PDB file of C-alpha atoms in Angstrom:
ATOM      1  CA  SER A 456      57.609 -15.736  29.191  1.00  0.00           C
ATOM      2  CA  PRO A 457      61.505 -15.281  28.922  1.00  0.00           C
ATOM      3  CA  THR A 458      61.752 -12.999  32.084  1.00  0.00           C
ATOM      4  CA  THR A 459      59.741 -14.964  34.450  1.00  0.00           C
ATOM      5  CA  GLY A 460      60.288 -18.602  33.007  1.00  0.00           C
ATOM      6  CA  LEU A 461      56.385 -19.135  33.126  1.00  0.00           C
ATOM      7  CA  PRO A 462      54.600 -20.004  30.172  1.00  0.00           C
ATOM      8  CA  THR A 463      52.814 -17.203  27.894  1.00  0.00           C
ATOM      9  CA  LEU A 464      49.222 -17.066  28.055  1.00  0.00           C
ATOM     10  CA  PRO A 465      47.295 -16.014  24.234  1.00  0.00           C
ATOM     11  CA  SER A 466      46.688 -12.661  23.980  1.00  0.00           C
ATOM     12  CA  SER A 467      42.525 -11.317  24.229  1.00  0.00           C
ATOM     13  CA  ARG A 468      43.370  -7.887  22.907  1.00  0.00           C
ATOM     14  CA  GLU A 469      41.567  -7.295  19.817  1.00  0.00           C
ATOM     15  CA  ASP A 470      44.421  -4.996  18.169  1.00  0.00           C
ATOM     16  CA  GLU A 471      46.643  -7.846  17.902  1.00  0.00           C
ATOM     17  CA  ALA A 472      46.448  -9.851  14.931  1.00  0.00           C
ATOM     18  CA  GLU A 473      46.246 -13.910  15.316  1.00  0.00           C
ATOM     19  CA  PRO A 474      48.969 -15.712  13.583  1.00  0.00           C
ATOM     20  CA  GLU A 475      46.397 -17.539  10.813  1.00  0.00           C
ATOM     21  CA  THR A 476      46.937 -21.080  11.219  1.00  0.00           C
ATOM     22  CA  ARG A 477      45.370 -23.540   7.787  1.00  0.00           C
ATOM     23  CA  ASP A 478      44.012 -26.652   8.741  1.00  0.00           C
ATOM     24  CA  GLU A 479      44.062 -28.799   5.335  1.00  0.00           C
ATOM     25  CA  THR A 480      41.915 -31.399   6.709  1.00  0.00           C
ATOM     26  CA  ARG A 481      38.932 -29.130   6.987  1.00  0.00           C
ATOM     27  CA  LEU A 482      36.746 -27.461   4.916  1.00  0.00           C
ATOM     28  CA  LEU A 483      34.706 -24.137   5.814  1.00  0.00           C
ATOM     29  CA  VAL A 484      31.243 -22.996   4.278  1.00  0.00           C
ATOM     30  CA  GLU A 485      29.999 -19.562   4.923  1.00  0.00           C
ATOM     31  CA  SER A 486      27.036 -18.389   3.302  1.00  0.00           C
ATOM     32  CA  ALA A 487      27.336 -15.074   1.558  1.00  0.00           C
ATOM     33  CA  ARG A 488      24.226 -13.381   3.110  1.00  0.00           C
ATOM     34  CA  LEU A 489      21.845 -14.425   5.657  1.00  0.00           C
ATOM     35  CA  LEU A 490      19.736 -17.390   4.907  1.00  0.00           C
ATOM     36  CA  PRO A 491      15.970 -16.626   4.914  1.00  0.00           C
ATOM     37  CA  GLY A 492      13.760 -18.337   7.322  1.00  0.00           C
ATOM     38  CA  GLY A 493      11.086 -20.679   5.906  1.00  0.00           C
ATOM     39  CA  VAL A 494      13.684 -22.766   3.491  1.00  0.00           C
ATOM     40  CA  LYS A 495      14.804 -26.019   4.062  1.00  0.00           C
ATOM     41  CA  TRP A 496      18.698 -25.426   3.472  1.00  0.00           C
ATOM     42  CA  GLN A 497      21.413 -28.358   2.322  1.00  0.00           C
ATOM     43  CA  LEU A 498      25.079 -28.199   1.675  1.00  0.00           C
ATOM     44  CA  VAL A 499      25.817 -29.979  -1.373  1.00  0.00           C
ATOM     45  CA  LEU A 500      29.253 -31.028  -2.071  1.00  0.00           C
ATOM     46  CA  ARG A 501      29.627 -32.037  -5.989  1.00  0.00           C
ATOM     47  CA  LYS A 502      31.352 -34.887  -7.078  1.00  0.00           C
ATOM     48  CA  GLY A 503      35.285 -33.813  -8.033  1.00  0.00           C
ATOM     49  CA  LEU A 504      35.666 -31.598  -5.659  1.00  0.00           C
ATOM     50  CA  SER A 505      39.233 -31.051  -5.177  1.00  0.00           C
ATOM     51  CA  SER A 506      41.176 -31.244  -1.777  1.00  0.00           C
ATOM     52  CA  ALA A 507      43.181 -27.760  -0.654  1.00  0.00           C
ATOM     53  CA  ASP A 508      46.244 -29.505  -2.390  1.00  0.00           C
ATOM     54  CA  GLY A 509      44.863 -30.450  -5.548  1.00  0.00           C
ATOM     55  CA  LYS A 510      45.701 -34.229  -5.192  1.00  0.00           C
ATOM     56  CA  HIS A 511      42.317 -35.682  -3.864  1.00  0.00           C
ATOM     57  CA  GLN A 512      39.255 -35.116  -5.421  1.00  0.00           C
ATOM     58  CA  PHE A 513      35.476 -36.158  -3.899  1.00  0.00           C
ATOM     59  CA  ALA A 514      34.226 -39.679  -5.951  1.00  0.00           C
ATOM     60  CA  HIS A 515      30.606 -39.027  -5.225  1.00  0.00           C
ATOM     61  CA  GLU A 516      28.400 -36.192  -4.233  1.00  0.00           C
ATOM     62  CA  GLU A 517      27.506 -35.919  -0.803  1.00  0.00           C
ATOM     63  CA  LYS A 518      24.843 -33.780   0.450  1.00  0.00           C
ATOM     64  CA  PHE A 519      23.863 -32.682   4.238  1.00  0.00           C
ATOM     65  CA  ASN A 520      20.867 -31.206   5.497  1.00  0.00           C
ATOM     66  CA  LEU A 521      21.015 -28.193   7.322  1.00  0.00           C
ATOM     67  CA  GLY A 522      17.269 -27.814   8.538  1.00  0.00           C
ATOM     68  CA  MET A 523      14.947 -24.904   8.243  1.00  0.00           C
ATOM     69  CA  ARG A 524      15.351 -21.315  10.203  1.00  0.00           C
ATOM     70  CA  LYS A 525      12.173 -20.429  11.309  1.00  0.00           C
ATOM     71  CA  PRO A 526      10.896 -16.902   9.807  1.00  0.00           C
ATOM     72  CA  MET A 527       9.861 -13.731  11.514  1.00  0.00           C
ATOM     73  CA  ASN A 528       6.523 -14.121  12.667  1.00  0.00           C
ATOM     74  CA  VAL A 529       3.814 -12.005  14.838  1.00  0.00           C
ATOM     75  CA  THR A 530       2.938 -14.465  17.127  1.00  0.00           C
ATOM     76  CA  GLY A 531       0.047 -12.016  18.442  1.00  0.00           C
ATOM     77  CA  ALA A 532      -1.166  -8.946  20.315  1.00  0.00           C
ATOM     78  CA  HIS A 533      -3.129  -8.146  23.049  1.00  0.00           C
ATOM     79  CA  ALA A 534      -4.715  -4.785  24.918  1.00  0.00           C
ATOM     80  CA  GLU A 535      -3.221  -4.301  28.378  1.00  0.00           C
ATOM     81  CA  ASN A 536      -5.295  -1.827  30.749  1.00  0.00           C
ATOM     82  CA  ARG A 537      -2.907  -1.709  34.291  1.00  0.00           C
ATOM     83  CA  LEU A 538      -3.451   0.429  37.437  1.00  0.00           C
ATOM     84  CA  ASN A 539      -0.540   3.217  38.046  1.00  0.00           C
ATOM     85  CA  PHE A 540       0.673   1.950  34.319  1.00  0.00           C
ATOM     86  CA  GLY A 541      -1.894   3.404  32.009  1.00  0.00           C
ATOM     87  CA  ARG A 542      -2.642   1.418  28.520  1.00  0.00           C
ATOM     88  CA  SER A 543      -0.460  -0.393  26.353  1.00  0.00           C
ATOM     89  CA  ILE A 544      -0.947  -2.603  23.427  1.00  0.00           C
ATOM     90  CA  HIS A 545       1.646  -5.368  22.982  1.00  0.00           C
ATOM     91  CA  VAL A 546       2.960  -7.281  20.189  1.00  0.00           C
ATOM     92  CA  ASN A 547       4.617 -10.138  20.196  1.00  0.00           C
ATOM     93  CA  PHE A 548       7.146 -11.421  17.760  1.00  0.00           C
ATOM     94  CA  SER A 549       8.864 -15.367  17.236  1.00  0.00           C
ATOM     95  CA  ARG A 550      12.487 -13.818  17.155  1.00  0.00           C
ATOM     96  CA  ALA A 551      14.045 -11.042  19.252  1.00  0.00           C
ATOM     97  CA  LEU A 552      13.933  -7.301  17.921  1.00  0.00           C
ATOM     98  CA  PRO A 553      16.806  -4.810  17.878  1.00  0.00           C
ATOM     99  CA  ARG A 554      17.155  -3.206  21.342  1.00  0.00           C
ATOM    100  CA  ASP A 555      18.147  -0.067  19.993  1.00  0.00           C
ATOM    101  CA  ALA A 556      15.577   0.336  17.506  1.00  0.00           C
ATOM    102  CA  LYS A 557      13.733   3.745  17.649  1.00  0.00           C
ATOM    103  CA  ASP A 558      10.110   4.878  18.107  1.00  0.00           C
ATOM    104  CA  SER A 559      10.445   6.769  14.766  1.00  0.00           C
ATOM    105  CA  GLU A 560      12.020   3.398  13.025  1.00  0.00           C
ATOM    106  CA  LEU A 561       9.630   1.300  14.526  1.00  0.00           C
ATOM    107  CA  GLY A 562       6.340   3.431  13.206  1.00  0.00           C
ATOM    108  CA  LYS A 563       7.342   2.892   9.539  1.00  0.00           C
ATOM    109  CA  TRP A 564       6.532  -1.036  10.342  1.00  0.00           C
ATOM    110  CA  LEU A 565       3.714  -0.609  13.111  1.00  0.00           C
ATOM    111  CA  THR A 566       0.444   1.356  12.694  1.00  0.00           C
ATOM    112  CA  VAL A 567      -2.410   1.760  15.423  1.00  0.00           C
ATOM    113  CA  GLU A 568      -5.818   2.129  13.561  1.00  0.00           C
ATOM    114  CA  GLU A 569      -9.047   2.855  14.868  1.00  0.00           C
ATOM    115  CA  LYS A 570     -12.653   2.801  13.440  1.00  0.00           C
ATOM    116  CA  ILE A 571     -14.283   5.608  12.483  1.00  0.00           C
ATOM    117  CA  ASP A 572     -17.445   6.169  10.207  1.00  0.00           C
ATOM    118  CA  GLY A 573     -17.520   2.030   9.753  1.00  0.00           C
ATOM    119  CA  LYS A 574     -13.562   2.103   8.311  1.00  0.00           C
ATOM    120  CA  PHE A 575     -10.233   1.999  10.104  1.00  0.00           C
ATOM    121  CA  SER A 576      -7.820   4.995   9.697  1.00  0.00           C
ATOM    122  CA  PRO A 577      -4.900   5.712  11.878  1.00  0.00           C
ATOM    123  CA  THR A 578      -5.412   6.783  15.538  1.00  0.00           C
ATOM    124  CA  LYS A 579      -4.742  10.652  16.491  1.00  0.00           C
ATOM    125  CA  VAL A 580      -3.614   9.143  19.929  1.00  0.00           C
ATOM    126  CA  GLU A 581      -0.231   9.867  20.382  1.00  0.00           C
ATOM    127  CA  HIS A 582       1.639   7.321  21.586  1.00  0.00           C
ATOM    128  CA  SER A 583       5.243   5.646  22.246  1.00  0.00           C
ATOM    129  CA  ILE A 584       6.724   2.467  21.308  1.00  0.00           C
ATOM    130  CA  THR A 585       9.442   0.354  23.021  1.00  0.00           C
ATOM    131  CA  VAL A 586      10.936  -2.743  22.416  1.00  0.00           C
ATOM    132  CA  ALA A 587      11.114  -5.539  25.049  1.00  0.00           C
ATOM    133  CA  TRP A 588      13.260  -8.513  23.960  1.00  0.00           C
ATOM    134  CA  ARG A 589      10.446 -10.358  21.219  1.00  0.00           C
ATOM    135  CA  SER A 590       7.546  -7.734  21.661  1.00  0.00           C
ATOM    136  CA  VAL A 591       6.949  -3.958  21.431  1.00  0.00           C
ATOM    137  CA  ALA A 592       4.761  -2.354  23.663  1.00  0.00           C
ATOM    138  CA  ILE A 593       2.611   0.720  22.092  1.00  0.00           C
ATOM    139  CA  LYS A 594       1.604   2.976  25.062  1.00  0.00           C
ATOM    140  CA  GLY A 595      -0.950   5.687  24.831  1.00  0.00           C
ATOM    141  CA  GLU A 596      -4.386   7.437  26.281  1.00  0.00           C
ATOM    142  CA  PHE A 597      -6.474   4.709  24.092  1.00  0.00           C
ATOM    143  CA  GLU A 598      -9.946   5.003  24.824  1.00  0.00           C
ATOM    144  CA  LEU A 599     -11.428   2.295  26.634  1.00  0.00           C
ATOM    145  CA  GLY A 600     -14.187   0.044  24.420  1.00  0.00           C
ATOM    146  CA  GLN A 601     -12.881   1.515  21.298  1.00  0.00           C
ATOM    147  CA  THR A 602     -11.185  -1.484  19.077  1.00  0.00           C
ATOM    148  CA  TYR A 603      -8.215  -0.663  17.719  1.00  0.00           C
ATOM    149  CA  ARG A 604      -6.720  -2.885  14.676  1.00  0.00           C
ATOM    150  CA  VAL A 605      -2.757  -3.166  15.027  1.00  0.00           C
ATOM    151  CA  ARG A 606      -0.645  -3.765  11.737  1.00  0.00           C
ATOM    152  CA  VAL A 607       2.288  -4.841  10.996  1.00  0.00           C
ATOM    153  CA  LYS A 608       4.289  -4.281   7.786  1.00  0.00           C
ATOM    154  CA  PRO A 609       6.565  -6.429   5.930  1.00  0.00           C
ATOM    155  CA  GLY A 610      10.050  -6.018   6.367  1.00  0.00           C
ATOM    156  CA  LEU A 611      10.466  -5.328   9.960  1.00  0.00           C
ATOM    157  CA  PRO A 612      13.493  -6.611  10.604  1.00  0.00           C
ATOM    158  CA  SER A 613      14.670  -9.201  13.660  1.00  0.00           C
ATOM    159  CA  LYS A 614      17.914  -8.551  15.551  1.00  0.00           C
ATOM    160  CA  LEU A 615      19.455 -11.327  13.274  1.00  0.00           C
ATOM    161  CA  GLY A 616      18.495  -9.283  10.293  1.00  0.00           C
ATOM    162  CA  LEU A 617      15.770 -11.727   9.626  1.00  0.00           C
ATOM    163  CA  LYS A 618      12.755  -9.621   8.504  1.00  0.00           C
ATOM    164  CA  LEU A 619       8.906 -10.250   8.504  1.00  0.00           C
ATOM    165  CA  ALA A 620       7.997 -11.671   5.244  1.00  0.00           C
ATOM    166  CA  LYS A 621       4.273 -11.123   5.048  1.00  0.00           C
ATOM    167  CA  GLU A 622       2.099  -8.013   6.484  1.00  0.00           C
ATOM    168  CA  TRP A 623      -0.015  -8.994   9.835  1.00  0.00           C
ATOM    169  CA  SER A 624      -3.148  -7.228  11.332  1.00  0.00           C
ATOM    170  CA  ASP A 625      -5.051  -7.890  14.338  1.00  0.00           C
ATOM    171  CA  MET A 626      -7.964  -6.576  16.647  1.00  0.00           C
ATOM    172  CA  VAL A 627      -7.352  -5.612  20.508  1.00  0.00           C
ATOM    173  CA  LYS A 628     -10.290  -3.861  22.489  1.00  0.00           C
ATOM    174  CA  PHE A 629      -9.354  -1.806  26.194  1.00  0.00           C
ATOM    175  CA  ARG A 630     -11.456  -3.202  29.076  1.00  0.00           C
ATOM    176  CA  PRO A 631     -12.247  -1.202  31.941  1.00  0.00           C
ATOM    177  CA  LEU A 632     -10.418  -2.727  35.155  1.00  0.00           C
ATOM    178  CA  PRO A 633     -12.795  -4.674  37.367  1.00  0.00           C
ATOM    179  CA  SER A 634     -14.061  -3.312  40.593  1.00  0.00           C
ATOM    180  CA  ARG A 635     -11.603  -4.051  43.618  1.00  0.00           C
ATOM    181  CA  VAL A 636     -11.096  -2.885  46.914  1.00  0.00           C
ATOM    182  CA  PHE A 637      -7.635  -1.470  48.100  1.00  0.00           C
ATOM    183  CA  LEU A 638      -7.205  -2.123  51.482  1.00  0.00           C
ATOM    184  CA  PRO A 639      -3.689  -0.281  53.247  1.00  0.00           C
ATOM    185  CA  ASN A 640      -0.300  -2.354  53.357  1.00  0.00           C
ATOM    186  CA  THR A 641      -0.519  -4.573  56.963  1.00  0.00           C
ATOM    187  CA  VAL A 642       2.569  -6.096  56.581  1.00  0.00           C
ATOM    188  CA  THR A 643       3.988  -4.375  59.612  1.00  0.00           C
ATOM    189  CA  SER A 644       1.045  -4.097  61.646  1.00  0.00           C
ATOM    190  CA  GLN A 645       0.039  -6.761  64.586  1.00  0.00           C
TER     191      GLN A 645
END
């Protein structure tokens, strides 16, 4: 700085505009929208593409394989019956989910059904849904021995915006806790 004679460090304040520099030796390519998963992507630079100053052109076509984004998938579901925690259904995904998703929003895509008179219909069990990175926990007073079907509808968004492409469903069943004996804590006894 002029007053101290020390070099000035770059500012990290967001409200200050950075001077725009232009590097004429590079080509920056950005997608207009999020590239969907499950497709092999390739960048093609056509023959005749001109340089920034217009003096040069590509002599031949160039292709760069960018790879494939893995699509958003459901990787599985299981029922969990834990002492002092109650019963919950855990649904796991291949991508992280938005942490700020609300019960009502997730309820549009997640459905828990129970078998009544030979067919599945939405359960009457009150439940809540919470997000934990790549999974959701559906907690409620589910019945032991009852088979529940969990359905995830297409369109559920990931944290990055990728969406579940197709519907998924699986069956889960809550089992009773195994018999056990609980002893008092003996860490401090001699």
